[in-house]
């Protein structure tokens, strides 16, 4: 099994632990570095040292191989501290860092503020929660599977924001190219090509790839000008006639008198403290909404203007602090911070992390749990279509609602 270590400065080290091995962590490795075992079926290891000793995985591509995981049984022994800690790593020490609550950001008013917000409350947060986030992402969504299986054999597909790469093996007749901003994404070492970039930086990683057949994107989290730039970048990489599937989190979590799975899981989440809150868990196939491809551009322009002015009835957040969403409840603002309770993690960034008591047990046994806040923009009905139709380089083939998400399929003209 490979165990991953991460330093607060972002450095990562992968350690191969063979059968019957013993790893003793002291000093910096115990108190400064975080560690964990990422859920996956294969590990990338050194072929020359398979099963022989504990060692660091190097970047020597000529000596790397895939090793299929089997049943793992491990024992962890820790000392329980009953008094305040006095270690020499106060910057990452739960006992020494105090409990000052962070000041949440305001809605961005310009490109500089939007970029900073994205860096602090999207990119950095997902760097911290990557391993835990990946452990909650297992099953592909039915309609995305349907889309991938409908593509002609030999198509090139770019999965942008691929996470742990759960869609890369859906259709073996496709050539899949993946990218994820997060450096801790489990697929970075496993798959043939993986780029580290955000949606607005796609050209850095795969911009030279010719004749992209289809483009695949989940969850847009950016202010409106950046959303337009993102879709324009999607269109740039598509060949004429190529298609793009876009999913975004919906403002309407109750649609046609049906609650989304996100809302339905509220009670289960409360009963299982381990259930983490995202809104992008697996969602079953729902009835397809009407195909609105006949809508004219004038209607879309008007809707886009209305969205800018009224934010589809949600409370305006300009010049105000971004509200913190209560997980598994309906949305009351389009721009908000969504908490993520990190399981077994440590706090790193004060500006995007809070601490809460984990229920259960005696007061002495309760632990401070890191809570990271992720910035999201949730889309109201018609908004995603209006943004897409404002561009003259694409045509909306289909639009629908899929259990808490607004979705469109675009075609490049």
XYZ file of C-alpha atoms in Angstrom:
413
model
C 0.000 0.000 0.000
C 1.169 3.540 -0.721
C 0.780 6.144 2.039
C 0.812 9.810 1.029
C 2.447 12.489 3.174
C 1.865 16.230 2.722
C 3.833 19.165 4.091
C 2.079 22.471 4.937
C 4.000 24.141 2.105
C 2.348 21.799 -0.417
C 5.133 19.248 -0.882
C 3.949 15.653 -1.151
C 5.787 12.370 -0.664
C 4.436 8.903 -1.477
C 5.782 6.032 0.665
C 5.461 2.360 -0.278
C 4.563 0.174 2.738
C 5.030 -3.551 1.970
C 3.402 -6.383 3.880
C 4.431 -6.803 7.535
C 6.068 -3.382 7.568
C 6.220 -1.058 10.568
C 6.299 2.719 10.180
C 7.224 4.848 13.189
C 6.505 8.562 12.807
C 8.295 10.961 15.140
C 9.301 14.595 15.081
C 8.440 16.473 11.888
C 6.853 13.480 10.140
C 4.499 12.967 13.069
C 3.582 16.560 13.944
C 4.134 18.684 10.828
C 3.263 16.415 7.889
C -0.222 15.020 7.359
C -0.598 11.469 6.090
C -3.258 9.167 4.725
C -4.026 6.282 2.375
C -6.017 7.361 -0.666
C -8.814 4.928 -1.673
C -7.987 3.391 -5.058
C -7.588 -0.027 -6.662
C -3.998 0.392 -7.893
C -0.827 1.987 -6.549
C 2.081 3.325 -8.579
C 5.236 1.796 -7.064
C 8.894 1.083 -7.834
C 9.079 -2.109 -9.847
C 12.605 -2.909 -8.633
C 11.601 -2.793 -4.956
C 8.177 -4.432 -5.098
C 7.411 -5.732 -1.622
C 10.975 -5.503 -0.330
C 11.182 -2.454 1.935
C 9.647 0.846 2.942
C 10.792 3.451 0.464
C 9.878 6.703 -1.250
C 8.248 6.504 -4.669
C 10.504 8.380 -7.091
C 9.733 10.025 -10.421
C 11.813 7.500 -12.375
C 9.232 6.553 -15.015
C 11.383 3.648 -16.204
C 11.074 1.933 -12.817
C 7.389 2.554 -12.074
C 4.669 -0.046 -12.317
C 1.052 -0.508 -11.252
C 0.360 -2.802 -8.297
C -3.194 -3.999 -7.671
C -4.288 -3.639 -4.084
C -5.580 -6.588 -2.094
C -7.081 -6.781 1.383
C -5.345 -4.386 3.757
C -5.233 -4.835 7.527
C -3.419 -2.146 9.463
C -3.030 -1.128 13.098
C -2.383 2.411 14.273
C -1.010 3.133 17.742
C -1.091 6.676 19.130
C -0.343 8.341 22.433
C -3.246 10.345 23.844
C -2.211 13.708 25.293
C -4.147 14.791 28.388
C -2.512 18.200 28.711
C -1.760 21.138 26.367
C 0.833 20.373 23.706
C 4.236 22.043 23.771
C 5.623 20.777 20.458
C 7.853 22.936 18.261
C 5.277 23.133 15.449
C 2.734 25.682 16.771
C 1.613 26.713 13.267
C -0.077 23.336 12.747
C -0.710 22.339 16.360
C -4.377 22.055 17.316
C -3.575 22.739 20.969
C -1.502 25.890 20.388
C -3.337 27.617 17.564
C -6.268 29.098 19.455
C -9.838 29.124 18.200
C -10.252 32.533 16.584
C -13.043 32.316 14.036
C -12.198 33.399 10.489
C -13.578 36.500 8.820
C -15.504 35.349 5.772
C -14.951 37.140 2.452
C -17.229 39.545 0.652
C -18.717 39.061 -2.793
C -16.007 39.988 -5.353
C -16.460 43.338 -7.093
C -13.733 43.009 -9.734
C -11.487 40.499 -11.485
C -8.700 40.790 -8.909
C -11.048 40.084 -6.017
C -12.680 37.208 -7.921
C -9.301 35.619 -8.632
C -8.248 35.927 -4.994
C -11.549 34.479 -3.765
C -11.196 31.542 -6.141
C -7.628 30.878 -5.013
C -8.404 30.993 -1.291
C -11.873 29.419 -1.164
C -11.757 26.987 -4.092
C -8.237 25.914 -5.048
C -6.615 25.958 -1.599
C -9.619 24.364 0.071
C -9.720 21.452 -2.372
C -5.978 20.970 -1.886
C -6.706 20.397 1.791
C -9.760 18.148 1.466
C -8.683 16.249 -1.679
C -8.138 12.821 -0.127
C -11.297 12.924 1.960
C -13.304 14.387 -0.931
C -12.118 11.572 -3.203
C -13.236 8.960 -0.664
C -16.826 10.223 -1.021
C -16.844 9.986 -4.830
C -17.470 6.472 -6.096
C -20.422 5.964 -8.440
C -20.731 7.653 -11.864
C -23.915 9.606 -12.524
C -26.234 7.807 -14.990
C -26.729 10.622 -17.511
C -23.029 11.367 -17.731
C -22.428 7.676 -18.386
C -25.121 7.842 -21.079
C -23.383 10.839 -22.669
C -19.967 9.161 -22.720
C -21.324 5.921 -24.150
C -23.127 7.804 -26.918
C -19.880 9.173 -28.398
C -18.327 7.648 -31.528
C -15.450 5.227 -31.015
C -12.084 6.959 -31.179
C -13.397 10.287 -29.884
C -11.060 12.422 -27.801
C -12.714 13.473 -24.552
C -11.343 16.066 -22.120
C -12.580 15.669 -18.538
C -11.875 19.028 -16.885
C -12.071 18.981 -13.109
C -11.850 15.195 -13.138
C -11.398 14.728 -9.385
C -10.447 11.105 -8.801
C -11.110 10.165 -12.427
C -14.193 8.019 -11.877
C -15.395 8.621 -15.462
C -12.176 7.728 -17.257
C -13.007 4.033 -17.628
C -16.661 4.335 -18.614
C -16.119 3.909 -22.370
C -12.935 2.105 -23.382
C -13.429 3.164 -27.019
C -12.666 6.792 -26.141
C -9.353 8.582 -25.719
C -9.726 10.320 -22.341
C -7.614 13.320 -21.340
C -8.076 14.533 -17.786
C -7.157 17.570 -15.728
C -7.554 18.481 -12.093
C -6.275 21.563 -10.331
C -5.657 19.651 -7.133
C -2.145 18.231 -6.792
C -3.435 15.464 -4.491
C -5.833 13.993 -7.046
C -5.287 10.208 -6.948
C -5.180 10.000 -10.740
C -2.148 12.271 -11.142
C 0.254 9.300 -10.985
C -1.998 6.644 -12.450
C -3.299 7.846 -15.803
C -1.445 8.585 -18.997
C -2.053 12.330 -19.103
C -3.162 14.590 -16.312
C -2.746 18.353 -16.209
C -2.769 20.631 -13.191
C -4.917 23.595 -14.185
C -8.149 25.396 -13.470
C -10.990 25.748 -15.963
C -9.676 29.138 -17.055
C -6.175 27.727 -17.577
C -7.007 24.758 -19.774
C -4.906 26.103 -22.629
C -1.786 25.658 -20.483
C -2.218 21.924 -20.278
C -3.950 20.669 -23.406
C -4.464 23.668 -25.650
C -2.512 22.127 -28.494
C -4.587 18.975 -28.646
C -6.185 18.807 -32.126
C -9.774 18.021 -33.045
C -11.236 17.490 -29.596
C -14.440 15.536 -30.093
C -16.172 16.179 -26.792
C -15.640 18.226 -23.674
C -16.894 17.351 -20.241
C -17.219 19.708 -17.263
C -18.756 19.446 -13.815
C -19.494 22.403 -11.485
C -18.773 26.003 -12.361
C -17.841 28.124 -9.355
C -16.868 31.471 -10.897
C -18.400 34.983 -11.262
C -20.278 35.693 -14.491
C -17.420 37.127 -16.600
C -15.302 34.116 -15.690
C -18.165 31.735 -16.465
C -18.377 33.221 -19.961
C -14.613 32.864 -20.344
C -14.816 29.235 -19.204
C -17.458 28.293 -21.776
C -15.571 30.208 -24.464
C -12.495 28.134 -23.591
C -14.563 24.950 -23.876
C -15.644 25.995 -27.352
C -12.070 26.820 -28.368
C -10.934 23.265 -27.708
C -13.876 21.636 -29.463
C -13.694 20.738 -33.132
C -16.624 21.993 -35.267
C -19.528 19.703 -34.425
C -17.892 18.607 -31.152
C -20.039 18.536 -28.025
C -19.634 19.693 -24.437
C -21.563 18.462 -21.401
C -21.831 20.982 -18.564
C -23.256 20.331 -15.096
C -23.771 23.085 -12.507
C -25.273 23.021 -9.038
C -28.881 24.293 -9.092
C -30.415 26.974 -6.916
C -33.640 24.953 -7.106
C -33.039 21.884 -4.964
C -36.764 21.200 -5.054
C -38.052 20.990 -8.641
C -41.477 19.893 -9.896
C -42.464 19.051 -6.305
C -39.515 16.660 -5.970
C -36.673 17.188 -3.521
C -33.140 16.525 -4.718
C -31.079 13.800 -3.105
C -29.048 16.552 -1.472
C -32.119 17.628 0.542
C -33.387 14.093 1.095
C -30.126 13.103 2.743
C -30.463 15.731 5.488
C -31.714 13.288 8.115
C -29.204 10.644 7.157
C -26.443 13.238 7.356
C -27.538 14.327 10.824
C -27.695 10.741 12.053
C -24.294 9.875 10.584
C -21.834 12.527 11.614
C -19.379 10.994 9.194
C -21.501 12.012 6.164
C -19.740 14.984 4.568
C -21.586 17.798 2.858
C -21.061 18.608 -0.811
C -24.132 18.569 -2.999
C -22.249 16.609 -5.663
C -22.870 13.102 -4.328
C -24.202 10.462 -6.687
C -27.590 11.405 -8.059
C -30.066 9.039 -9.719
C -31.397 9.575 -13.222
C -34.417 11.898 -13.266
C -37.030 12.763 -15.866
C -35.497 14.903 -18.565
C -36.748 18.456 -18.757
C -37.942 19.992 -21.998
C -35.511 20.631 -24.818
C -35.366 24.418 -24.989
C -33.281 24.655 -28.129
C -36.068 26.662 -29.783
C -35.613 29.616 -27.428
C -34.535 32.706 -29.302
C -31.515 34.858 -28.546
C -33.628 37.862 -27.489
C -35.154 35.834 -24.654
C -31.698 34.719 -23.548
C -30.321 38.266 -23.621
C -33.224 39.465 -21.477
C -32.794 36.606 -19.029
C -29.067 37.278 -18.761
C -29.816 40.925 -17.942
C -32.439 39.893 -15.400
C -29.994 37.502 -13.773
C -27.425 40.244 -13.421
C -30.000 42.584 -11.895
C -32.115 40.322 -9.713
C -30.072 37.169 -9.095
C -33.285 35.075 -9.586
C -34.884 36.268 -6.401
C -32.005 35.288 -4.111
C -30.704 37.734 -1.561
C -28.097 40.069 -3.084
C -24.598 39.703 -1.692
C -22.800 42.673 -3.262
C -20.912 44.640 -0.609
C -21.902 41.986 1.950
C -20.073 39.073 3.484
C -20.732 35.824 1.673
C -23.269 33.806 3.669
C -22.342 30.397 5.054
C -24.774 27.761 3.827
C -26.419 25.281 6.183
C -25.739 21.900 4.626
C -28.638 19.804 3.317
C -31.005 22.787 3.200
C -32.407 24.912 0.377
C -30.261 27.733 -0.971
C -31.123 31.329 -0.096
C -28.276 32.975 -1.958
C -26.610 32.237 -5.279
C -23.124 33.065 -4.036
C -22.209 31.429 -0.780
C -19.732 29.396 1.254
C -20.489 25.685 1.647
C -18.881 23.953 4.670
C -16.854 20.760 4.385
C -16.165 18.926 7.644
C -12.801 17.263 7.146
C -12.609 13.762 8.514
C -9.332 13.062 10.292
C -7.575 16.174 8.964
C -5.646 19.114 10.335
C -6.218 22.818 9.873
C -3.893 24.732 7.594
C -5.327 27.976 6.218
C -6.898 30.318 8.781
C -8.749 32.301 6.124
C -10.802 29.349 4.889
C -10.966 27.022 7.910
C -13.082 26.946 11.035
C -13.184 24.480 13.913
C -16.195 22.736 15.426
C -16.716 20.171 18.162
C -17.500 16.676 16.936
C -20.517 15.306 18.882
C -20.337 12.093 20.832
C -18.553 10.814 23.916
C -17.513 12.788 26.951
C -16.469 16.406 26.773
C -12.869 15.326 27.189
C -13.129 12.932 24.235
C -14.630 15.495 21.867
C -12.192 16.683 19.228
C -11.897 19.875 17.253
C -12.713 19.105 13.638
C -11.529 21.316 10.750
C -14.298 22.906 8.701
C -13.320 24.288 5.302
C -15.541 26.736 3.429
C -15.849 26.357 -0.330
C -17.132 29.188 -2.488
C -19.964 28.249 -4.848
C -22.195 30.018 -7.306
C -25.440 28.065 -7.687
C -27.430 28.569 -10.900
C -31.118 29.395 -11.105
C -33.361 28.024 -13.853
C -32.401 29.292 -17.305
C -29.167 30.944 -16.193
C -26.742 28.392 -17.605
C -28.592 28.332 -20.930
C -28.600 32.126 -21.109
C -24.846 32.256 -20.542
C -24.271 29.622 -23.236
C -26.618 31.269 -25.758
C -24.864 34.600 -25.317
C -21.913 33.115 -27.211
C -22.219 32.872 -30.984
C -19.730 30.018 -31.284
C -21.944 27.312 -29.715
C -25.478 25.979 -29.962
C -27.453 24.441 -27.081
C -28.428 20.937 -28.205
C -30.249 19.946 -25.031
C -30.904 21.206 -21.517
C -32.327 19.389 -18.523
C -32.486 19.175 -14.716
C -30.769 16.210 -13.123
C -31.429 15.855 -9.387
C -30.150 19.170 -8.135
C -28.144 20.216 -11.218
C -28.857 22.271 -14.326
C -27.253 20.651 -17.353
C -26.670 21.518 -20.997
C -25.129 19.800 -23.986
C -23.439 22.262 -26.360
C -22.341 21.871 -29.953
C -19.581 23.967 -31.467
C -20.667 25.738 -34.646
